[in-house]
Structure formats: C-alpha cells, structure tokens
Amino acid sequence: MELTGAEIVVQSLKDEGVEHIFGYPGGAALHIYDAFYQQDDIKHILARHEQGATHAADGYARASGKPGVVLVTSGPGVTNTITGIATAYMDSIPLVVLTAQVPTNLIGDDAFQEVDTVGITRPCVKHNFLVRNVADLALTIKKAFYLAGSGRPGPVVVDIPKDVTAAKTTYRYPKSVKIRSYAPVKRGHSKQIAKAVALLLDARRPVIYSGGGIIHATAATQLTALVQTLGFPCTQTLMGLGALPAADPHFLGMLGMHGTYEANMAMHGSDVILAVGARFDDRVTGDLSKFSPGARIIHVDIDPSSIGKNVPVEIPIVGDAAAVLEQMLDILGKKDRKVDEPVLEQWWKQIKAWRDVDSLAYDRDSKLIKPQFVIQKLCEVTEGDAYVTSDVGQHQMWAAQYYSFNKPRRWINSGGLGTMGFGLPAAVGVQMAFPNAPVACVTGEASIMMCLQELSTCSQYGLPIKVINLNNRYMGMVRQWQEFFYDRRYSHTYMDSLPDFVQLAQSFGHTGILIEKPGDVEGALREAFAAREKLVFLDFITDQTENVYPMISAGAGHNEMQLNPADSGATSQERELA
Amino acid sequence: MRRIISLLVENESGALSRIAGLFSARGYNIESLTVAPTEDESLSRMTIVTRGSDEIIEQITKQLHKLIDVVRLLDLTEGRHIERELLLVKVMAEGENREEVKRLVDIFRGRIIDVTDSTYTIELTGPSDKLDAFVEALSNAEILEVVRSGISGIARGDRTLRL
C-alpha cells in the first residue's frame, strides 16, 4: 500500500497504539494535519502554545506510563517546545516529539520558519532524527518509540521535512526494531545483588532511598515488598513520592533540601544506603563533603552513568529497578539469615526521636490562610487519591510535603528542570489520560501566569481540572531565599498587577472562587471537587510570610537543617517582610 | 591523567556534533579528536585524547556509551597501545639553516615533501611527544605553519575494537 509521508505518520502512530497527541499546526506541518483531519482513531488535542502541548504530553506520560506524543510545526513551533523537552529530559519522561521541517531543498537556507531542530534539541533529548527520505519514516518513528520508552526513558525528536510528508512510499510498520549500539539491561548482576543483600542484612542503621526510577520501572510493588520484608526505613525523592505509600509506617517522608528532619537525619546517620532509581541530585545530597559520612552505598540504576557520578558507590548494580528488587526479594526469601531485629529496633528508636521533632509543624491557629493547611485539606477532600500536578516553587514543596501520596504516578511535577508553567498543561495531559479522575493543579500566582493560555484548552475539551492557586503575591521561593540570604532585599519578586483570577477563569468559561479565610478553605475545596464537569479556579489568598521548612541551605549537610521558627515559639505573624 | 579513547560510531551526520557537544556541555576537555570512515561503510572510527581524574574519565566513557550513535568504545590507555600523529610543518630554510633543518629532519626520521628556494615542508609521524620534540628542535628556524592531525591509536596484540 502506497502512502504519503503524512499518512505514514498517522498510520505509524495508530500502529504504535497511540490514542492521544498534543500539538499545534503550522505551515510545514500542514500535510500531516490534513492526514489527521481524515481519521478519527487518534485524538489530537490542540494546545494554545507549543510549550503547553509538550508539557501536556509529558503530564500524560507521567500519569499513564505511556509515551506522550507531540506534533508541532517548524521554526518557532520547535523552539517553543524546548522548555517542555528539556523538562521531560531531566525527569526521564518518554516523549516522542514530531516536528515538521522546511522542505529538504531549503534546509540550511535560512528559509521561512526554519530552525536547526536536530541541533537545537540535541542537548536535551535522548536521541533525535532528521528523516530525509520517506522510505525511512516508519522505521524512524518505530525507533523513536523504542528509544523513548526503553532503558532510561526520555524524549526523542523526529524532524520531518515537508516534502517528505508529501512523498509516497510503500507502508510497512516494523513490529520490533533493533539498534546495534543500544541494549538496555533488564536484570542486575546476580553476584552484585547477592553482595548487596548480604550488606543490607549486616546493616545496623540502614536506609532505603528511592527515586523516580521506581515509578518509571513500575517497581512500586517490589519496593513496598522489600521495605516491608526488611523492615527498613525508606525515604523518597521529590520524583519518587507515591511509590511507597505515604501511609506506610516505614516511610520517613521526602529527603533533601526541604525533606523531613527524620529522613535527612536518617540519611546522615546511616551505615548502609540502598539507593534505587535515584541519582544523588544536589537538591537531595546537600554539601557532598558532608553527605552521609558513615554510609556504605548500594546504588541500583538503569543508567550506568548515574552510578558513581556524585557519590562513591560500594556496590553498583545496573538494571531495571523492578527486576533488581525482585532478584533481591528472591534471595531474601531463600535466606535463613534475617535482619537483626534488636539492632534494627535501636535504629527505629532513634528515628522515632527525630520524628517527634515534627518538622512539618506549622502555625495552625493563624488568622491567615496557611498554604500547608490548604494542601492538607486538599488531601483530605480528595482522600489522598487525586492526581496532583504542580508548578515550581514553594507551593510545589508544600504539595510534596503535605499531600500524602499513596500511589505511584499521582504526583506530577518538574523536579529536575524546575519549570514554572508546567502544572496547568501537565494537568491537561493527565485529565486527557484519565477523564474521570480528580486532577488538581497546585500552583502559585507567579507560576500559573506562565502557561495560563491553556485555560482555553481546558474550555475546549471540557477538562474539569481544579486549579489550587496559593496566592501570596510573591514569587515565594525566590522571596524566601532573598529573605534568608540577601538581607530581605526583595528584588523583583513581588507580583504586582495581578489579574482578578476569578474573573479571569470566568472569561474562559470556568468557575472561579476567591478564598480569603482559613474557615472557607475546606468548603471551597469540597464545592470545587463536587463540580465534576467544571474547571474550578480556586484563588487562595495565603500568608505572604510563610516559608518552606525544614530547609538545608547551600553548603550545609543533612544534619544542619533549619526548622520552622514556629516550633521555637516565634509565629510568622511576628515576622515582617517589608 | 591523559587518556586515549577510541570509538566506533555510526557514520551519520549528527554523530560528531553529539560527541563534541557532550564534551562541551559537561565541561570535559578534548586535547585532540580525529575521525574518519572505516572499512565498514556504516562506521566511523574516532580517537579522542582527553585528560581527567579517574572519576571524570569513568563519567566520560559512560556518557559516551549512552549516546545512541556510539557503537563500541575502548580506552586504549588501559592497555598496551600504539599512538601516532602526523605533523606537517613549513619552515624557512635559507643559508646555513637549510642544512641544519635537513639534518634535524633526518635525525627525527621525517621527510621533506616540498621545497622552494627558501622553505621546506616537512612530514613527520610518531607519538605526540616526538612531534613536540621536533617542533622544539626547530626553534632556531622560522616556523611558518604547523599542522597536526591529532592522535590515531590502536591497541597492541590481540586486542581489537570492532563489531
């Protein structure tokens, strides 16, 4: 069967099982868009900006586990996706980004809407392709899906010149594909795993530290089983939340810069760390020279270059997290030797003392709305089972700290790149993947302004997202750093001239609610989530002075945390900003 | 420490920029880089000379492995190996200096491959330090141009880098 390149794009996506794509048309993409017009199997979601389309596909991928697919035109269509692609790259999210390109005879000619797509995306993709010949198109799309979803996942760009989308060839979509230079491992090295298990059983003060890799590898069940079999404490990174249920008593909370006291102190005091699908990021470790001084480290990761990159590792294990954890459980199941319970009990006693510090305490009697309180109520009202996306800043940390994620893929945020503007479009993608699930976008008045146009996409597709705007009239996280480290010189962090968010939401056909008193928080949330068909924009006017605690400052170690001064008696009302 | 990393890469247009981009993005240094096709049309052979601590070299090799275009990788400096570089140099060769330069070329087993009344163009191959020594020995002559190819390397004995 002879098809045009444009038809091959559509047919390949169908054969790949794609149901949704996110995009924005333009000149070089016209043939492809025409092919989409003539079919109903794949639903195209029209974003209002290519960045929004890319974040939406990313949110879709994070929530569903399936690769997100993006389609944009050449030139500015491509450059607008860069932030989205880099966001996905930093968090290892599988995306296939199809970019139209000017015709091959114009490439390199500074043609209208031409950009060197392969060159400009190269540093932030797992791989990219320029398809110069229609005969290579189907195979290249197959390769793109294979690369995006296997091994350490990531975004893959396929750049398709306009003449290639018009040219015809016989269509055949390969069932599978092999790339000779690429063979991601699955199972870990059995001797290394046996050594690791022996070290774990010898540990006196063990900690399991898990990250986003657990989510990607669908290894939450295995992680939970391992934690419960060993009875070890477990902390999770920002990207890993939900893998081990927050309700599990072994869970210490998140670690790192804004991690809990018990998580960071346990890391610092540990003698053995089992790191799985986590990469010892600088926001996690604090000052490396002070990081877990007495710990022997086992590191399980699918990407060999993540192992030993920041921290020396005693037992490296390259493999898929689910497979490796299963191998560990197998060995543990056969072993007569068990964990030394009394020794472990001593360790738990110490951890309990750290827990009793209650590092997430905040002033609950405030007359102002505390952002932490809003998140706690959000968790209650949604019974901890909503999909929660976030933007970047204080609200992101509060969402991570105070929403109890009990399932993987429920917490969707830009951890690595820290992209403001991610939350709303990501929620679009999540809601497309799960039309009936409750989806909340926790954001701030600064972040939401960065991809606000997607409120229009939400109207078009009737997406009943609940926007939780923690409005403190500041770029809160930057302001917090200015308060701590720049002697309260609040340079360009006050958000002047904000819109009336209620009216703004209404102008897109949504519902807006302004909430100014703590007593109204729960009622507004219940009202919003009861409106199952409507997007509700909840504008919470929160305490401007609130900071994210605990905090590890730059150059500090895990044992040098700053706790909330509310604990030491000083209420935040006594603090002044100006 | 100085390392010589040999790569077999897909013979595709983007491969070189991916590798060069990796070095610049991650702040690794490249002392020299050579690349040319091999007997297998689909592959190019690349030789990269770099410097770094053991940890950095480990990261470099892991990051290179991660690139989809990199098919095989060998750190030649981990075993016995041969390295060669080609030097082309054009020097002023007039008067008594003309004889002196020719003698130096003979001592270093180079060849004069082009002459004018006033200049010699010299070809010399060998390990980089030999070329360095030759250029230094020429310091009495006026050097007009120095062209160096960068290192090509191959392992000694049975060790090979192939598919």
mmCIF file of C-alpha atoms in Angstrom, chain A residues 357-534:
data_model
loop_
_atom_site.group_PDB
_atom_site.id
_atom_site.type_symbol
_atom_site.label_atom_id
_atom_site.label_comp_id
_atom_site.label_asym_id
_atom_site.label_seq_id
_atom_site.Cartn_x
_atom_site.Cartn_y
_atom_site.Cartn_z
ATOM 1 C CA VAL A 357 10.578 16.808 66.347
ATOM 2 C CA ASP A 358 7.589 17.089 63.972
ATOM 3 C CA SER A 359 9.479 19.063 61.386
ATOM 4 C CA LEU A 360 6.381 19.748 59.287
ATOM 5 C CA ALA A 361 4.617 21.562 62.121
ATOM 6 C CA TYR A 362 3.275 24.988 61.275
ATOM 7 C CA ASP A 363 1.120 27.603 62.950
ATOM 8 C CA ARG A 364 -2.372 26.149 62.822
ATOM 9 C CA ASP A 365 -4.039 28.994 64.699
ATOM 10 C CA SER A 366 -3.192 31.636 62.146
ATOM 11 C CA LYS A 367 -5.911 34.020 61.047
ATOM 12 C CA LEU A 368 -4.371 33.943 57.625
ATOM 13 C CA ILE A 369 -4.630 31.015 55.267
ATOM 14 C CA LYS A 370 -1.548 28.853 55.635
ATOM 15 C CA PRO A 371 -0.566 27.193 52.386
ATOM 16 C CA GLN A 372 0.278 23.962 54.200
ATOM 17 C CA PHE A 373 -3.253 23.908 55.557
ATOM 18 C CA VAL A 374 -4.710 24.203 52.060
ATOM 19 C CA ILE A 375 -2.690 21.205 50.882
ATOM 20 C CA GLN A 376 -3.666 19.144 53.912
ATOM 21 C CA LYS A 377 -7.329 19.939 53.268
ATOM 22 C CA LEU A 378 -6.868 19.140 49.581
ATOM 23 C CA CYS A 379 -5.527 15.757 50.594
ATOM 24 C CA GLU A 380 -8.452 15.171 52.935
ATOM 25 C CA VAL A 381 -11.107 16.260 50.476
ATOM 26 C CA THR A 382 -9.674 14.104 47.669
ATOM 27 C CA GLU A 383 -8.957 11.251 50.083
ATOM 28 C CA GLY A 384 -5.339 11.297 49.016
ATOM 29 C CA ASP A 385 -6.272 9.825 45.674
ATOM 30 C CA ALA A 386 -6.199 12.765 43.252
ATOM 31 C CA TYR A 387 -3.669 13.312 40.510
ATOM 32 C CA VAL A 388 -1.764 16.356 41.686
ATOM 33 C CA THR A 389 0.340 18.368 39.272
ATOM 34 C CA SER A 390 2.352 21.339 40.375
ATOM 35 C CA ASP A 391 4.373 24.225 39.144
ATOM 36 C CA VAL A 392 7.662 25.187 40.718
ATOM 37 C CA GLY A 393 8.386 26.977 43.944
ATOM 38 C CA GLN A 394 7.093 26.993 47.496
ATOM 39 C CA HIS A 395 3.720 25.554 46.558
ATOM 40 C CA GLN A 396 5.483 22.617 44.921
ATOM 41 C CA MET A 397 7.382 21.817 48.101
ATOM 42 C CA TRP A 398 4.277 22.159 50.247
ATOM 43 C CA ALA A 399 2.357 19.865 47.933
ATOM 44 C CA ALA A 400 5.183 17.320 48.154
ATOM 45 C CA GLN A 401 5.350 17.621 51.944
ATOM 46 C CA TYR A 402 1.675 17.775 52.915
ATOM 47 C CA TYR A 403 -0.191 15.729 50.310
ATOM 48 C CA SER A 404 0.114 12.059 51.246
ATOM 49 C CA PHE A 405 0.721 10.204 48.025
ATOM 50 C CA ASN A 406 -0.175 6.577 48.393
ATOM 51 C CA LYS A 407 0.098 5.502 44.774
ATOM 52 C CA PRO A 408 2.699 5.979 42.075
ATOM 53 C CA ARG A 409 2.034 8.355 39.157
ATOM 54 C CA ARG A 410 -0.240 10.551 41.286
ATOM 55 C CA TRP A 411 2.339 13.279 41.889
ATOM 56 C CA ILE A 412 3.365 15.068 38.730
ATOM 57 C CA ASN A 413 5.918 17.843 38.891
ATOM 58 C CA SER A 414 9.007 19.183 37.190
ATOM 59 C CA GLY A 415 11.752 18.089 39.550
ATOM 60 C CA GLY A 416 14.944 18.234 37.540
ATOM 61 C CA LEU A 417 14.497 21.294 35.386
ATOM 62 C CA GLY A 418 12.159 23.103 37.790
ATOM 63 C CA THR A 419 9.918 24.521 35.098
ATOM 64 C CA MET A 420 7.425 27.169 36.161
ATOM 65 C CA GLY A 421 4.404 26.916 33.894
ATOM 66 C CA PHE A 422 4.443 23.123 33.908
ATOM 67 C CA GLY A 423 1.478 22.479 36.198
ATOM 68 C CA LEU A 424 -1.578 23.536 34.208
ATOM 69 C CA PRO A 425 -0.641 21.995 30.848
ATOM 70 C CA ALA A 426 0.568 18.857 32.639
ATOM 71 C CA ALA A 427 -2.876 18.657 34.248
ATOM 72 C CA VAL A 428 -4.396 18.871 30.765
ATOM 73 C CA GLY A 429 -2.436 15.774 29.803
ATOM 74 C CA VAL A 430 -3.337 13.927 32.982
ATOM 75 C CA GLN A 431 -7.025 14.690 32.583
ATOM 76 C CA MET A 432 -6.934 13.501 28.961
ATOM 77 C CA ALA A 433 -5.403 10.229 30.135
ATOM 78 C CA PHE A 434 -7.923 9.845 32.960
ATOM 79 C CA PRO A 435 -11.080 11.787 32.078
ATOM 80 C CA ASN A 436 -12.958 10.763 35.217
ATOM 81 C CA ALA A 437 -10.218 11.094 37.800
ATOM 82 C CA PRO A 438 -9.910 14.098 40.098
ATOM 83 C CA VAL A 439 -6.977 16.244 38.908
ATOM 84 C CA ALA A 440 -5.636 19.144 40.932
ATOM 85 C CA CYS A 441 -3.049 21.629 39.727
ATOM 86 C CA VAL A 442 -1.289 23.113 42.734
ATOM 87 C CA THR A 443 0.247 26.367 41.647
ATOM 88 C CA GLY A 444 1.144 29.884 42.648
ATOM 89 C CA GLU A 445 0.117 33.193 41.196
ATOM 90 C CA ALA A 446 3.540 33.559 39.549
ATOM 91 C CA SER A 447 3.800 30.099 38.004
ATOM 92 C CA ILE A 448 0.230 29.966 36.729
ATOM 93 C CA MET A 449 0.850 33.082 34.667
ATOM 94 C CA MET A 450 3.493 31.247 32.656
ATOM 95 C CA CYS A 451 1.179 28.871 30.795
ATOM 96 C CA LEU A 452 -2.128 30.492 31.565
ATOM 97 C CA GLN A 453 -3.282 30.278 27.950
ATOM 98 C CA GLU A 454 -4.004 26.580 28.474
ATOM 99 C CA LEU A 455 -7.148 27.563 30.394
ATOM 100 C CA SER A 456 -8.547 27.928 26.894
ATOM 101 C CA THR A 457 -7.572 24.333 26.011
ATOM 102 C CA CYS A 458 -9.385 23.231 29.168
ATOM 103 C CA SER A 459 -12.539 25.005 27.949
ATOM 104 C CA GLN A 460 -12.353 23.429 24.520
ATOM 105 C CA TYR A 461 -12.034 19.864 25.814
ATOM 106 C CA GLY A 462 -14.168 20.322 28.925
ATOM 107 C CA LEU A 463 -11.397 19.367 31.345
ATOM 108 C CA PRO A 464 -12.629 19.645 34.950
ATOM 109 C CA ILE A 465 -9.219 20.397 36.480
ATOM 110 C CA LYS A 466 -9.161 22.071 39.874
ATOM 111 C CA VAL A 467 -6.570 24.830 39.996
ATOM 112 C CA ILE A 468 -5.319 25.362 43.540
ATOM 113 C CA ASN A 469 -3.685 28.765 43.372
ATOM 114 C CA LEU A 470 -1.677 29.506 46.513
ATOM 115 C CA ASN A 471 -1.633 33.225 46.006
ATOM 116 C CA ASN A 472 0.889 35.003 48.232
ATOM 117 C CA ARG A 473 1.598 37.844 45.792
ATOM 118 C CA TYR A 474 5.276 36.869 45.698
ATOM 119 C CA MET A 475 7.481 34.523 43.782
ATOM 120 C CA GLY A 476 7.580 32.786 47.089
ATOM 121 C CA MET A 477 10.648 30.587 46.814
ATOM 122 C CA VAL A 478 12.810 33.345 45.401
ATOM 123 C CA ARG A 479 11.485 35.715 48.046
ATOM 124 C CA GLN A 480 12.340 33.131 50.709
ATOM 125 C CA TRP A 481 15.943 32.997 49.520
ATOM 126 C CA GLN A 482 16.082 36.784 49.418
ATOM 127 C CA GLU A 483 14.826 36.856 52.988
ATOM 128 C CA PHE A 484 17.421 34.326 54.151
ATOM 129 C CA PHE A 485 20.453 35.153 52.058
ATOM 130 C CA TYR A 486 20.012 38.667 50.644
ATOM 131 C CA ASP A 487 19.086 40.554 53.786
ATOM 132 C CA ARG A 488 15.441 40.865 52.727
ATOM 133 C CA ARG A 489 16.160 42.761 49.560
ATOM 134 C CA TYR A 490 13.138 41.550 47.614
ATOM 135 C CA SER A 491 14.417 42.229 44.155
ATOM 136 C CA HIS A 492 11.672 41.770 41.563
ATOM 137 C CA THR A 493 9.795 39.058 43.409
ATOM 138 C CA TYR A 494 6.653 40.977 44.305
ATOM 139 C CA MET A 495 3.912 40.129 41.845
ATOM 140 C CA ASP A 496 2.346 43.471 41.179
ATOM 141 C CA SER A 497 -0.683 43.988 38.946
ATOM 142 C CA LEU A 498 -2.098 40.508 39.272
ATOM 143 C CA PRO A 499 -5.311 39.777 37.431
ATOM 144 C CA ASP A 500 -8.575 39.075 39.192
ATOM 145 C CA PHE A 501 -8.233 35.318 38.872
ATOM 146 C CA VAL A 502 -11.929 34.698 39.479
ATOM 147 C CA GLN A 503 -12.937 36.907 36.580
ATOM 148 C CA LEU A 504 -10.095 35.573 34.507
ATOM 149 C CA ALA A 505 -11.293 31.994 34.977
ATOM 150 C CA GLN A 506 -14.826 33.077 34.196
ATOM 151 C CA SER A 507 -13.714 34.714 30.983
ATOM 152 C CA PHE A 508 -12.605 31.281 29.769
ATOM 153 C CA GLY A 509 -15.949 29.816 30.783
ATOM 154 C CA HIS A 510 -14.664 28.324 34.043
ATOM 155 C CA THR A 511 -15.700 28.868 37.636
ATOM 156 C CA GLY A 512 -13.570 30.993 39.913
ATOM 157 C CA ILE A 513 -13.664 31.150 43.702
ATOM 158 C CA LEU A 514 -11.775 33.588 45.909
ATOM 159 C CA ILE A 515 -10.914 32.247 49.367
ATOM 160 C CA GLU A 516 -9.563 34.620 51.977
ATOM 161 C CA LYS A 517 -10.251 32.954 55.318
ATOM 162 C CA PRO A 518 -8.964 29.661 56.731
ATOM 163 C CA GLY A 519 -12.525 28.729 57.645
ATOM 164 C CA ASP A 520 -13.568 28.801 53.993
ATOM 165 C CA VAL A 521 -10.815 26.544 52.677
ATOM 166 C CA GLU A 522 -12.449 23.175 53.109
ATOM 167 C CA GLY A 523 -15.865 24.297 51.900
ATOM 168 C CA ALA A 524 -14.410 25.784 48.734
ATOM 169 C CA LEU A 525 -12.430 22.621 48.017
ATOM 170 C CA ARG A 526 -15.494 20.439 48.523
ATOM 171 C CA GLU A 527 -17.564 22.672 46.275
ATOM 172 C CA ALA A 528 -14.873 22.564 43.603
ATOM 173 C CA PHE A 529 -14.455 18.790 43.588
ATOM 174 C CA ALA A 530 -18.222 18.319 43.648
ATOM 175 C CA ALA A 531 -18.372 20.206 40.339
ATOM 176 C CA ARG A 532 -17.332 17.182 38.324
ATOM 177 C CA GLU A 533 -17.839 18.783 34.934
ATOM 178 C CA LYS A 534 -16.240 22.144 35.591
#
